[in-house]
Tab-separated table of C-alpha atoms in Angstrom:
chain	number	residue	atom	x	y	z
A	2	UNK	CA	1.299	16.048	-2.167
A	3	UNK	CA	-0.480	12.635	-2.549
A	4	UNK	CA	0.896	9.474	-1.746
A	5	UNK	CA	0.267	6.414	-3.005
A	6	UNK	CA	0.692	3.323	-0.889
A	7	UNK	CA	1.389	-0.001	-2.871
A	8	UNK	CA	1.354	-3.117	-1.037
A	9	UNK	CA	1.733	-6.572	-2.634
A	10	UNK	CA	0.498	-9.315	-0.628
A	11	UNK	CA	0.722	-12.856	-1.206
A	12	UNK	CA	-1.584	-15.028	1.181
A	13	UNK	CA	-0.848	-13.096	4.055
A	14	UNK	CA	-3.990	-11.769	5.588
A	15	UNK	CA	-3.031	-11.499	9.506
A	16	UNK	CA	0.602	-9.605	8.385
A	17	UNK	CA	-1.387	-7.556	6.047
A	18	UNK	CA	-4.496	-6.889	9.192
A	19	UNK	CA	-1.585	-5.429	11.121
A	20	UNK	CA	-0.351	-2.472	8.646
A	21	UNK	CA	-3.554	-1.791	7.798
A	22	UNK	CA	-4.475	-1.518	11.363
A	23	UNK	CA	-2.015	1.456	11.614
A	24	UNK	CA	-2.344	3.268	8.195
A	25	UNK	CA	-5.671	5.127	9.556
A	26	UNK	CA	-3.331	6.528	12.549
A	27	UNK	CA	-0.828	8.599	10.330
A	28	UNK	CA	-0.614	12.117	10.446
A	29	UNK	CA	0.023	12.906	6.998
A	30	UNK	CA	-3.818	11.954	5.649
A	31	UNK	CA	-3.543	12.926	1.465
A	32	UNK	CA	-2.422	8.887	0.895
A	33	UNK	CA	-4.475	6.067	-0.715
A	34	UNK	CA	-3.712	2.447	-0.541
A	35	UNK	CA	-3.462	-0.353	-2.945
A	36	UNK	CA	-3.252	-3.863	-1.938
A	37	UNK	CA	-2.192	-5.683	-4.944
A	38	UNK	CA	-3.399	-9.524	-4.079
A	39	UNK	CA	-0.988	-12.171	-6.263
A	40	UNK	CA	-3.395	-15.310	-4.961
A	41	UNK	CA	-4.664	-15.850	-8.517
A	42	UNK	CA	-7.505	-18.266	-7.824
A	43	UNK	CA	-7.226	-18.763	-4.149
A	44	UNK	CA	-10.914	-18.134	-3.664
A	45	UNK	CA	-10.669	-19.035	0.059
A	46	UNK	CA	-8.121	-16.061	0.413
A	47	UNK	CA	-10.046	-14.123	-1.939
A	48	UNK	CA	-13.334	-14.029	0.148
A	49	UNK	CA	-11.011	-13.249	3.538
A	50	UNK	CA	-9.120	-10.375	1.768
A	51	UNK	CA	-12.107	-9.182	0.350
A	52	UNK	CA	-13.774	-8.971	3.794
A	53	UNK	CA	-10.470	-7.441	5.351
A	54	UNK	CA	-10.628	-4.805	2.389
A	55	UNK	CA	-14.452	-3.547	3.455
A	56	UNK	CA	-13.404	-3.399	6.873
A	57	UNK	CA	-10.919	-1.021	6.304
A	58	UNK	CA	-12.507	0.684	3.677
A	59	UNK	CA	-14.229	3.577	5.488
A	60	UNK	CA	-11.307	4.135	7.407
A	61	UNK	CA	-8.731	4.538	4.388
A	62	UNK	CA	-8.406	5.635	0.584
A	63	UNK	CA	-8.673	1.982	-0.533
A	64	UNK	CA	-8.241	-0.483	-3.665
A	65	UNK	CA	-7.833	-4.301	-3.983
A	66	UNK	CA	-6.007	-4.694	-7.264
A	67	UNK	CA	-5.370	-8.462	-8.558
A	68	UNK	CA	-2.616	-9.642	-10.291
A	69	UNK	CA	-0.590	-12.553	-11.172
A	70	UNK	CA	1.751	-13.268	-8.562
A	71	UNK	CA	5.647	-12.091	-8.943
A	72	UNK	CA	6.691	-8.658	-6.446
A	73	UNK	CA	8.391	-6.858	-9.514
A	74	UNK	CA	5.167	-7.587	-11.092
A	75	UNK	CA	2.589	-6.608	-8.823
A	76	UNK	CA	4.549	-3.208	-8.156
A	77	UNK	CA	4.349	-2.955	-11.731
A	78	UNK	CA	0.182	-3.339	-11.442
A	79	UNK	CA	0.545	-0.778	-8.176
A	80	UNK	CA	1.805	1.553	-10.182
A	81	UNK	CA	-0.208	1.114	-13.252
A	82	UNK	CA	-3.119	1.956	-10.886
A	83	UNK	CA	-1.692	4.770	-8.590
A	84	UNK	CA	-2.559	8.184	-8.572
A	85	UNK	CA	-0.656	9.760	-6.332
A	86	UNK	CA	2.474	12.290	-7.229
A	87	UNK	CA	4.626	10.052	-4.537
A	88	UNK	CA	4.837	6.109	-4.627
A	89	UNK	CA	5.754	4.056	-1.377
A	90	UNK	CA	6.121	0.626	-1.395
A	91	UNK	CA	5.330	-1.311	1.619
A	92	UNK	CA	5.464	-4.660	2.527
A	93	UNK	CA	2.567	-6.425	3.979
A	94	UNK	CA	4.305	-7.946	7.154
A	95	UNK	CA	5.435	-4.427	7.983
A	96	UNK	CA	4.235	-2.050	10.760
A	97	UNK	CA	4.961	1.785	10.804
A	98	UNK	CA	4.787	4.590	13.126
A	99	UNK	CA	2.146	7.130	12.936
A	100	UNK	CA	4.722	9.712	11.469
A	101	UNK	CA	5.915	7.770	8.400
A	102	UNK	CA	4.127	9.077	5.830
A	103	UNK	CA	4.672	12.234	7.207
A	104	UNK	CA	8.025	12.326	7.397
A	105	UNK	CA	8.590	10.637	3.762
A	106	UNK	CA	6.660	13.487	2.424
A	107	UNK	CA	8.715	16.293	4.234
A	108	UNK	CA	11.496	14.548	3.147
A	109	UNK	CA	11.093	14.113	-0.681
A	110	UNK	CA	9.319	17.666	-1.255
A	111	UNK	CA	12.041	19.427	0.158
A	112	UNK	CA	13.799	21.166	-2.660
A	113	UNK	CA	17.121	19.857	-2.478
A	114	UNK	CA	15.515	16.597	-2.848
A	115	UNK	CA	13.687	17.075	-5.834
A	116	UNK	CA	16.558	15.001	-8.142
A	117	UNK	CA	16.494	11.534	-5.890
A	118	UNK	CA	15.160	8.758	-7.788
A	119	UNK	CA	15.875	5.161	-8.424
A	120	UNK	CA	16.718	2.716	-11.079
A	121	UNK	CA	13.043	2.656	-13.240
């Protein structure tokens, strides 16, 4: 099942370095990534995420999305754009284990887990 991996970022480029330094290390491999960048005109941190994004992008399943800043709002845009059957938010300061995506897969395909959801 395909994941898709939303992460809004705000102006955070060495947070946002660090998680993607460890999403080409998971296990589970059917994900893409999108970074959804709320800096509106920042063109500074435009150019930087730009050049994080194409150093990354041979490694990983990736899209730079823009959007007007706001979290609820760039998940919004995250989802608008994902294709996966699976969404998981992360944030951009976070760092996670090589078996993450792994293990959230396992755990929301197995079939007495097919009714969780949230509040949409």
């Amino acid at each position: 099942m395909t994941l898709s991996v939303i992460v809004c970022t705000y102006r955070r480029i060495s947070a946002l370095r660090d998680l993607l330094e460890c999403l080409p290390l998971q296990t589970y491999k059917d994900f893409e990534v999108l970074i959804v960048d709320g800096s509106d005109v920042d063109w500074v941190h435009a150019g930087e995420l730009r050049a994080l994004v194409e150093e990354f992008q041979a490694a990983l399943n990736l899209k730079l999305v823009y959007s007007k800043k706001g979290l609820a709002h760039q998940r919004n845009v995250g989802i608008d754009h994902a294709s996966g059957e699976l969404i998981c938010f992360l944030d951009d300061d976070v760092v996670i284990g090589a078996d993450f995506l792994w293990r959230a897969n396992d755990l929301l395909t197995q079939r007495d887990m097919q009714g969780v959801g949230g509040i949409t």
